[in-house]
Short mmCIF file of C-alpha atoms in Angstrom, two decimals:
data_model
loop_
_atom_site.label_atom_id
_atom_site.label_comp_id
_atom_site.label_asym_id
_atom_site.label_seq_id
_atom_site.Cartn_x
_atom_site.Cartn_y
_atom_site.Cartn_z
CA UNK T 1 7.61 11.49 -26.53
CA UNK T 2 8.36 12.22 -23.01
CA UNK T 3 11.27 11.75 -21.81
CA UNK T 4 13.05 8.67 -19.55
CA UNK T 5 13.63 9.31 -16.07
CA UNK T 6 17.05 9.67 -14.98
CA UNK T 7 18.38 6.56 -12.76
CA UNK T 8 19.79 7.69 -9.60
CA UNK T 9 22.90 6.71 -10.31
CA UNK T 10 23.10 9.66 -12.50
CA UNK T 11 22.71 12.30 -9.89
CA UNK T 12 25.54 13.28 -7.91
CA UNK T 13 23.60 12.94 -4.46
CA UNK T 14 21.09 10.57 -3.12
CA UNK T 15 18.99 11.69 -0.12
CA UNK T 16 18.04 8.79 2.12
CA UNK T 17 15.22 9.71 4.77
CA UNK T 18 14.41 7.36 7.45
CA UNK T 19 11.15 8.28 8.14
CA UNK T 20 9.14 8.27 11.67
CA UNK T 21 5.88 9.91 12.99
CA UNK T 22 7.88 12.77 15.25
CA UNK T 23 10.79 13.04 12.71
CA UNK T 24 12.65 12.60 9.94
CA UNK T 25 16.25 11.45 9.40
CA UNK T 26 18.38 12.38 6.77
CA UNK T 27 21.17 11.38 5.11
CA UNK T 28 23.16 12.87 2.02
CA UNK T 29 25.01 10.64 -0.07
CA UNK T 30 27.60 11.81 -3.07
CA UNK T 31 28.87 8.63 -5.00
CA UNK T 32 31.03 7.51 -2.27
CA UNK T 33 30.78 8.55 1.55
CA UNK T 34 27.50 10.39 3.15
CA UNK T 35 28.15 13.76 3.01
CA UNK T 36 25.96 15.21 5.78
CA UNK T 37 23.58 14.48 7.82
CA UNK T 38 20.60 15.80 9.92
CA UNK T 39 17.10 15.24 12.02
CA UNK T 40 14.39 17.36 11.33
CA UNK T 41 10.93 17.06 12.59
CA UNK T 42 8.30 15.50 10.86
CA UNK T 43 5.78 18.80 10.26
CA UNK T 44 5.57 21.22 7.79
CA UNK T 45 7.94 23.57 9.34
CA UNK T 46 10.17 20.74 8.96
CA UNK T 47 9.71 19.76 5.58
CA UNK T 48 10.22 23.22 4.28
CA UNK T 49 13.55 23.24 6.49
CA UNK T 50 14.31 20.11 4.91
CA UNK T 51 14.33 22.11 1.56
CA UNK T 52 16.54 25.06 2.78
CA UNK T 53 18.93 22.10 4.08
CA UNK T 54 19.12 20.69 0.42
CA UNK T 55 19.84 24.15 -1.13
CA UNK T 56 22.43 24.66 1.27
CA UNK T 57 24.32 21.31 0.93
CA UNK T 58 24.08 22.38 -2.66
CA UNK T 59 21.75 19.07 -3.76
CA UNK T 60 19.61 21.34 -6.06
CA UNK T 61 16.90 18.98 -7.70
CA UNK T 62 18.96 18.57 -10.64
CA UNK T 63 21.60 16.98 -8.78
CA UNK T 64 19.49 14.99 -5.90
CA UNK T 65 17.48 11.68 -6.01
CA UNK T 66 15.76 10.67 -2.49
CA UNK T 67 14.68 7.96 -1.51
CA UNK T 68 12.44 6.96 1.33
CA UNK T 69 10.66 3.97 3.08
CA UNK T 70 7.07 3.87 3.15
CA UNK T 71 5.71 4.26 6.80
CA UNK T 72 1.95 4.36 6.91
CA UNK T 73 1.32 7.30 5.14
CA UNK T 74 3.82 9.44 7.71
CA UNK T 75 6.05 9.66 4.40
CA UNK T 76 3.65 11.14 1.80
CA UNK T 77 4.12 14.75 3.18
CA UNK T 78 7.78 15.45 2.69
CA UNK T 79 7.27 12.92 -0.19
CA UNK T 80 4.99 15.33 -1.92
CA UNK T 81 6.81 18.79 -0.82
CA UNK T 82 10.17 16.99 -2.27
CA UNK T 83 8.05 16.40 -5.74
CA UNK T 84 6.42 19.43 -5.27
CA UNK T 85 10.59 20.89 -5.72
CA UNK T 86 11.19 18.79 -8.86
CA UNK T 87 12.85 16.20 -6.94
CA UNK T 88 13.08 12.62 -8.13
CA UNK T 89 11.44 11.07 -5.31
CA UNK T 90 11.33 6.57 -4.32
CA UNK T 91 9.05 5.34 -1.80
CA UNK T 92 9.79 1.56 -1.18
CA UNK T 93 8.29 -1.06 0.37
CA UNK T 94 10.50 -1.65 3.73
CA UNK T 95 11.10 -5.11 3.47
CA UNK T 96 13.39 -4.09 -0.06
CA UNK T 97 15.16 -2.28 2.46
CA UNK T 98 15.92 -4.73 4.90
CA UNK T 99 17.11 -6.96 2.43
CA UNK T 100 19.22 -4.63 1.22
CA UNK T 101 21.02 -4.32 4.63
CA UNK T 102 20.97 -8.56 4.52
CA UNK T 103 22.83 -8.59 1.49
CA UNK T 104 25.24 -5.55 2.42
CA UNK T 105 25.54 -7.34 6.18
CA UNK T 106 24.88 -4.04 7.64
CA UNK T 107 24.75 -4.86 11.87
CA UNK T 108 24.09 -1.28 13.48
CA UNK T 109 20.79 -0.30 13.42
CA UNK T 110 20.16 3.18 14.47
CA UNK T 111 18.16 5.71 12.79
CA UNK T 112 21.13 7.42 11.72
CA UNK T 113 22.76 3.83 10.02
CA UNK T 114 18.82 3.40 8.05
CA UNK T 115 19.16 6.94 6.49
CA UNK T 116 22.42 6.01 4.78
CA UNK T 117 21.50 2.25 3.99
CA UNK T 118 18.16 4.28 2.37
CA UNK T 119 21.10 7.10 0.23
CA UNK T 120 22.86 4.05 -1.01
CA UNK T 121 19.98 1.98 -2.12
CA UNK T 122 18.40 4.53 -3.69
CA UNK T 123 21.45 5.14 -5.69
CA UNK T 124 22.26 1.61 -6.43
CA UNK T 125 19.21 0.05 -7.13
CA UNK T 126 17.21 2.88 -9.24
CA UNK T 127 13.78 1.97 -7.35
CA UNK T 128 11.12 3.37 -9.97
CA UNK T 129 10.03 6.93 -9.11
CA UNK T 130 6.93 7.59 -7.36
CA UNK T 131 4.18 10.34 -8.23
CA UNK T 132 1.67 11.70 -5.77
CA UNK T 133 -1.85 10.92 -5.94
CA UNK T 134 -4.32 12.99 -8.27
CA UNK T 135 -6.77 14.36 -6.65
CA UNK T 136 -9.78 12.21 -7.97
CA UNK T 137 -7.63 9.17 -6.14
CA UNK T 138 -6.79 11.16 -3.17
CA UNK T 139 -10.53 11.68 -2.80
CA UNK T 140 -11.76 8.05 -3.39
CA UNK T 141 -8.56 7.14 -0.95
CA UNK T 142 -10.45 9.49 1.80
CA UNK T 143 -13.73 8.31 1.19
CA UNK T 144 -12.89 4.33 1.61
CA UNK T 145 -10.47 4.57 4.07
CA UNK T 146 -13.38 6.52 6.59
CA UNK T 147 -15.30 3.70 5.48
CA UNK T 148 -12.82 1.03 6.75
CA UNK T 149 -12.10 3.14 9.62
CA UNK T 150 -15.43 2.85 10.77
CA UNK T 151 -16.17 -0.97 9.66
CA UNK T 152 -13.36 -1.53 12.32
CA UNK T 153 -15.73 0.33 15.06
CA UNK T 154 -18.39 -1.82 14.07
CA UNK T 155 -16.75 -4.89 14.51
CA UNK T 156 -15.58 -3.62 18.03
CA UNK T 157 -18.97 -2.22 18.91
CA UNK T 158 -20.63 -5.14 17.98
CA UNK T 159 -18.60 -7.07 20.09
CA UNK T 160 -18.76 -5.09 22.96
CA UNK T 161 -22.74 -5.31 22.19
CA UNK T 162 -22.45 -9.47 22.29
CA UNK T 163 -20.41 -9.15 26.17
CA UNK T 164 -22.39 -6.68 27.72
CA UNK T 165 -24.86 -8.28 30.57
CA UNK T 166 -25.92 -4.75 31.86
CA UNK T 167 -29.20 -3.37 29.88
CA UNK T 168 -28.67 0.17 30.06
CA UNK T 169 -24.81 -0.85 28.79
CA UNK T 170 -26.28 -3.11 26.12
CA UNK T 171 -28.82 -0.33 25.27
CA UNK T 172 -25.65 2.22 24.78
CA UNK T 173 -23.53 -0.16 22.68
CA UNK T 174 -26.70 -0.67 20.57
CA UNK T 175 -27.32 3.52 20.23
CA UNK T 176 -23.24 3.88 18.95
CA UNK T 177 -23.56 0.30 16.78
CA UNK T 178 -26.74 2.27 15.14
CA UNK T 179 -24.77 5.42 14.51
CA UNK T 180 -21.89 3.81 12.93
CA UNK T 181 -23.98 2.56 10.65
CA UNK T 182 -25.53 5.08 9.41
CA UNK T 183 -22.28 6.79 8.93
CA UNK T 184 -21.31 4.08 6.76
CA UNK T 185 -24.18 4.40 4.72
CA UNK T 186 -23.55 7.72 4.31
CA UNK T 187 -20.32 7.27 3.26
CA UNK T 188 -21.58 4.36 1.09
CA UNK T 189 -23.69 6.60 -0.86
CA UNK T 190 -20.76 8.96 -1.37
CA UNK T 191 -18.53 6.70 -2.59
CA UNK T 192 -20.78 5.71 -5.38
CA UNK T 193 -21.30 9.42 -6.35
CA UNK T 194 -18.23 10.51 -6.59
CA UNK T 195 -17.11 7.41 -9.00
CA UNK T 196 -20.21 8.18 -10.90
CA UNK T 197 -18.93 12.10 -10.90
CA UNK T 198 -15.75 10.81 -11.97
CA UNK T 199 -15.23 8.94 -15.94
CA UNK T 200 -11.86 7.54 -15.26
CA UNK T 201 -12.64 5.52 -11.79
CA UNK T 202 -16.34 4.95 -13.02
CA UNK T 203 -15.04 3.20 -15.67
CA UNK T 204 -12.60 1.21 -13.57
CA UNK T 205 -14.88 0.47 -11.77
CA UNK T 206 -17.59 -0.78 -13.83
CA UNK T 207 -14.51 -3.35 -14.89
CA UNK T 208 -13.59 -4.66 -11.42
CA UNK T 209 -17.47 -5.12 -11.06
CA UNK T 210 -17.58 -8.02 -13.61
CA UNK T 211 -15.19 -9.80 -11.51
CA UNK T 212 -17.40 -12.49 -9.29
CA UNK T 213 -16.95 -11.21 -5.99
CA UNK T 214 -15.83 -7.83 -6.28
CA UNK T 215 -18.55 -5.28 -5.14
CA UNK T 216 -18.71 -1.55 -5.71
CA UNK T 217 -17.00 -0.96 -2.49
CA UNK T 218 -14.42 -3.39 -3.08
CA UNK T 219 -13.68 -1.80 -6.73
CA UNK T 220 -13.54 1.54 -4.71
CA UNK T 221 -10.71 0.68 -2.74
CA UNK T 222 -8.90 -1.50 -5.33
CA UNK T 223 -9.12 1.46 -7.90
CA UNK T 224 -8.07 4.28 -5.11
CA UNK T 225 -5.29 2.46 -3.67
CA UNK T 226 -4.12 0.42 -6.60
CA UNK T 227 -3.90 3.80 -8.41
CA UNK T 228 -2.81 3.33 -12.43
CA UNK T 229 -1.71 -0.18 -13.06
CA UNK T 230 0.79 1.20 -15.56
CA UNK T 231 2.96 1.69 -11.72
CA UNK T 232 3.61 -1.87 -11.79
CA UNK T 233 5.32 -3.95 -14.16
CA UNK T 234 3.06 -6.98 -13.36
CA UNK T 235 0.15 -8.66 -11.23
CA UNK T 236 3.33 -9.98 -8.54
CA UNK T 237 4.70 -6.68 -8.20
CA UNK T 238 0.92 -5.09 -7.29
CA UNK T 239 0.41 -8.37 -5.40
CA UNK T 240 3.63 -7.47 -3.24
CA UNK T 241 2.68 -3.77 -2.49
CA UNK T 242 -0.78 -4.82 -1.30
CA UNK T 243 0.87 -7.35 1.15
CA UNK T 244 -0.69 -10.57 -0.43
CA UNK T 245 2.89 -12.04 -1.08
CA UNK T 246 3.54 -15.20 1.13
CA UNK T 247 6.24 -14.99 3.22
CA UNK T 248 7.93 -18.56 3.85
CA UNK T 249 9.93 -19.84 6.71
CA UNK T 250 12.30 -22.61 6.00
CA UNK T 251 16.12 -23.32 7.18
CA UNK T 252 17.25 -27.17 6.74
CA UNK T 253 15.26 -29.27 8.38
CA UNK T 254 14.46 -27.74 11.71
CA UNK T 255 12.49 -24.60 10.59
CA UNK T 256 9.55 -24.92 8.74
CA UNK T 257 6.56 -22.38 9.60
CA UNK T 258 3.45 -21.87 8.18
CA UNK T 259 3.77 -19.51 5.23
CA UNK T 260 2.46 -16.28 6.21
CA UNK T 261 0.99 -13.23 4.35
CA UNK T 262 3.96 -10.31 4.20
CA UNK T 263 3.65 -7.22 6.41
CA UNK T 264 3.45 -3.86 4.62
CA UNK T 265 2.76 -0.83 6.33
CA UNK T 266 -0.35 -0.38 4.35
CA UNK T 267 -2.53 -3.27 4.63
CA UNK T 268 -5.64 -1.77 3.24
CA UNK T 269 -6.05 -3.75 0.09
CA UNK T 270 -5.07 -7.63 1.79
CA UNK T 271 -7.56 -6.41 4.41
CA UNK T 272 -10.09 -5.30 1.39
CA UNK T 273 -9.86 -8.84 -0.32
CA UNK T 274 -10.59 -11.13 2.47
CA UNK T 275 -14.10 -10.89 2.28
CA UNK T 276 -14.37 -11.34 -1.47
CA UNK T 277 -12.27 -13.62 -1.56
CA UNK T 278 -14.34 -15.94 0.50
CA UNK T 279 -17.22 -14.74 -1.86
CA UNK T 280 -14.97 -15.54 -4.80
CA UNK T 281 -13.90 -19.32 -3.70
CA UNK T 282 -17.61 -20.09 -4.35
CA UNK T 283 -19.02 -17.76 -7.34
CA UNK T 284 -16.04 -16.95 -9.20
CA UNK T 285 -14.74 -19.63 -11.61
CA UNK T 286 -11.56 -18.76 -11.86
CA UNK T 287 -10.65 -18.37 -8.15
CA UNK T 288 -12.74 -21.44 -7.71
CA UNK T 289 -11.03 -24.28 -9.62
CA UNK T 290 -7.95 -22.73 -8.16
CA UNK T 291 -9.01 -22.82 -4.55
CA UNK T 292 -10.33 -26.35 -5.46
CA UNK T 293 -6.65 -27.47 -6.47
CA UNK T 294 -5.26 -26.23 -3.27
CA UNK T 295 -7.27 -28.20 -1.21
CA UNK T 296 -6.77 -30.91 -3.17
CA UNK T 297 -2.92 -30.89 -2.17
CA UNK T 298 -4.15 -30.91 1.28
CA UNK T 299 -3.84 -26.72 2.01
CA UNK T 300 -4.96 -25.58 5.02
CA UNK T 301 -7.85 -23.25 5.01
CA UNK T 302 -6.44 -19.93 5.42
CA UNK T 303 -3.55 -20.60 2.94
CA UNK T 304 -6.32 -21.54 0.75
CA UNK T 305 -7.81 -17.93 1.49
CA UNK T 306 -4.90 -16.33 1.43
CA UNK T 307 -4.24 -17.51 -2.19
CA UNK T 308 -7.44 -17.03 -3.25
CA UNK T 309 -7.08 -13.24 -1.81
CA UNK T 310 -3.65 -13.24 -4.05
CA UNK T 311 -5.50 -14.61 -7.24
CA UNK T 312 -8.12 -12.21 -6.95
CA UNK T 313 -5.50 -9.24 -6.92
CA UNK T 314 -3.81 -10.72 -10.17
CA UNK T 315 -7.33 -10.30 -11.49
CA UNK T 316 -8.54 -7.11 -10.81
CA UNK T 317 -5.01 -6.05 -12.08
CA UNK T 318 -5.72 -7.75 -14.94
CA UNK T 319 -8.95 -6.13 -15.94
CA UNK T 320 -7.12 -2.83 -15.26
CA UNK T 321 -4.59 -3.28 -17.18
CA UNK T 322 -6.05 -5.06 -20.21
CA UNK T 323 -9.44 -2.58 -19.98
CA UNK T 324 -11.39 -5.42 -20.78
CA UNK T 325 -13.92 -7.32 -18.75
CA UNK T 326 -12.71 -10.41 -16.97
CA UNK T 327 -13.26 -13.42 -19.07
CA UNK T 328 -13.11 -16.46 -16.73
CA UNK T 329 -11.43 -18.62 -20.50
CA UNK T 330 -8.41 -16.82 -19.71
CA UNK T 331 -7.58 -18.80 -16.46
CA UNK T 332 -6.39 -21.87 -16.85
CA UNK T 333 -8.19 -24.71 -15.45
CA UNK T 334 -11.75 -23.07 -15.27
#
């Protein structure tokens, strides 16, 4: 049987690393006070300084948790050289982190101040230890995120197509919308060999594919960035890290905004359900009769979407999880 994790309260330090683009800044926590601290740049020169830093301070592996914010993807390098050391490595969603500074009515906010709110949260609150991708999801995360990439251009080009007056203009925008097509398809076809190549994601993705409304494509992406569902102790908690969590807005009486989908640095999967979603409010049972109750209560259309978005995450983690095919008698109300 392997054996439990250590929480971070265990170790005598905790690392907290505010990340950024250009840098990184670092904080050393023992139980008590922060210990040292430090910028280094964000490179690799930098993250193997980072290492020689640790030695030094004397926060061996052994004796070092770190935890870190997720920051589109500008954390997963020193995330993966600190794992690469044996370290016991956190990347959390920001928005645990600012409530964490709520809740501890932390005021300065400095790059500096973030590193050591990061130290003592990852001490405090034992966030669940993260684990690079292997390299069959690293792959499949390359291959769909082009393909996003480059649906974006589309959009824009096909835009730029519909406001252009100018025929040798409208002639360009037409030569670049053709190539970016092609790429697509290109990339299209890749995608589906490598799953096939591939027994583990083929087979997750054969599951997400009897979900109405979910595509090959869509699978793709939901099986490369959702990773293992074993990471998350339930559909809310992937819900939350693919940023199709509402966010409300209410004070008393005077403040009462539209609820809004939450921000995560990330946004590939929300942006990856919108579409099937909207496929799913018409073909899919389940997401149906729940859409249809919504609007029955008088929801507005794009909460209705945005649920529906939501409810299709809880099901494709659902298939994942279970193994098994979805089976629209397991939602209530279908």
């Amino acid at each position: 049987m392997d054996e439990a994790p250590r929480s971070s309260s265990n170790f005598a330090f905790s690392l907290g690393i505010d990340v950024g683009k250009a840098n990184l800044e670092l904080a050393l926590r023992s139980e008590e006070n922060v210990v040292a601290r430090t910028t280094m740049p964000n490179d690799p020169e930098g993250r193997e300084t980072l290492v020689d830093w640790l030695f030094e301070q004397g926060a061996s592996p052994g004796k070092t948790s770190v935890c870190m914010e997720a920051s589109g993807d500008f954390e997963k390098a020193v995330a993966r050289r600190l794992y690469q050391e044996d370290y016991r490595v956190s990347v959390v969603n920001p928005r645990r982190i600012k409530g964490y500074a709520s809740s501890q009515l932390q005021r300065t906010k400095t790059d500096s101040a973030d590193a050591a709110l990061i130290a003592r949260f990852g001490r405090r609150e034992d966030p669940r230890p993260w684990e690079p991708a292997s390299a069959v999801e690293s792959r499949l995360q390359e291959l769909t995120r082009a393909r996003q990439a480059l649906q974006k251009e589309k959009t824009r080009a096909q835009n730029r197509l519909g406001e252009a007056e100018d025929e040798a203009v409208r002639n360009a925008h037409e030569n670049l919308l053709d190539e970016i097509k092609r790429q697509i398809e290109e990339l299209e076809e890749e995608i589906e060999e490598h799953i096939e190549e591939e027994p583990e994601v083929n087979d997750q993705c054969s599951l997400l594919e009897t979900i109405p409304g979910v595509g090959l494509q869509t699978a793709a992406i939901v099986a490369g960035e959702l990773g293992s569902p074993e990471q998350f102790e339930n559909a809310r908690q992937a819900a939350a890290y693919s940023g199709l969590v509402p966010r409300h807005r209410e004070s008393g009486t005077s403040v009462r905004g539209n609820p809004r989908m939450s921000k995560v640095p990330d946004g590939r999967l929300r942006r990856a359900m919108y579409f099937p979603a909207m496929t799913a409010l018409r073909f899919n049972s389940a997401v149906k009769a729940f859409g249809d109750r919504l609007k029955e209560r008088g929801k507005e259309t794009m909460v209705v979407i945005g649920a529906a978005m939501r409810k299709l995450l809880h099901i494709c983690y659902g298939v994942l999880k279970s193994g098994r095919p979805f089976d629209p008698s397991l939602h209530p109300g279908t």
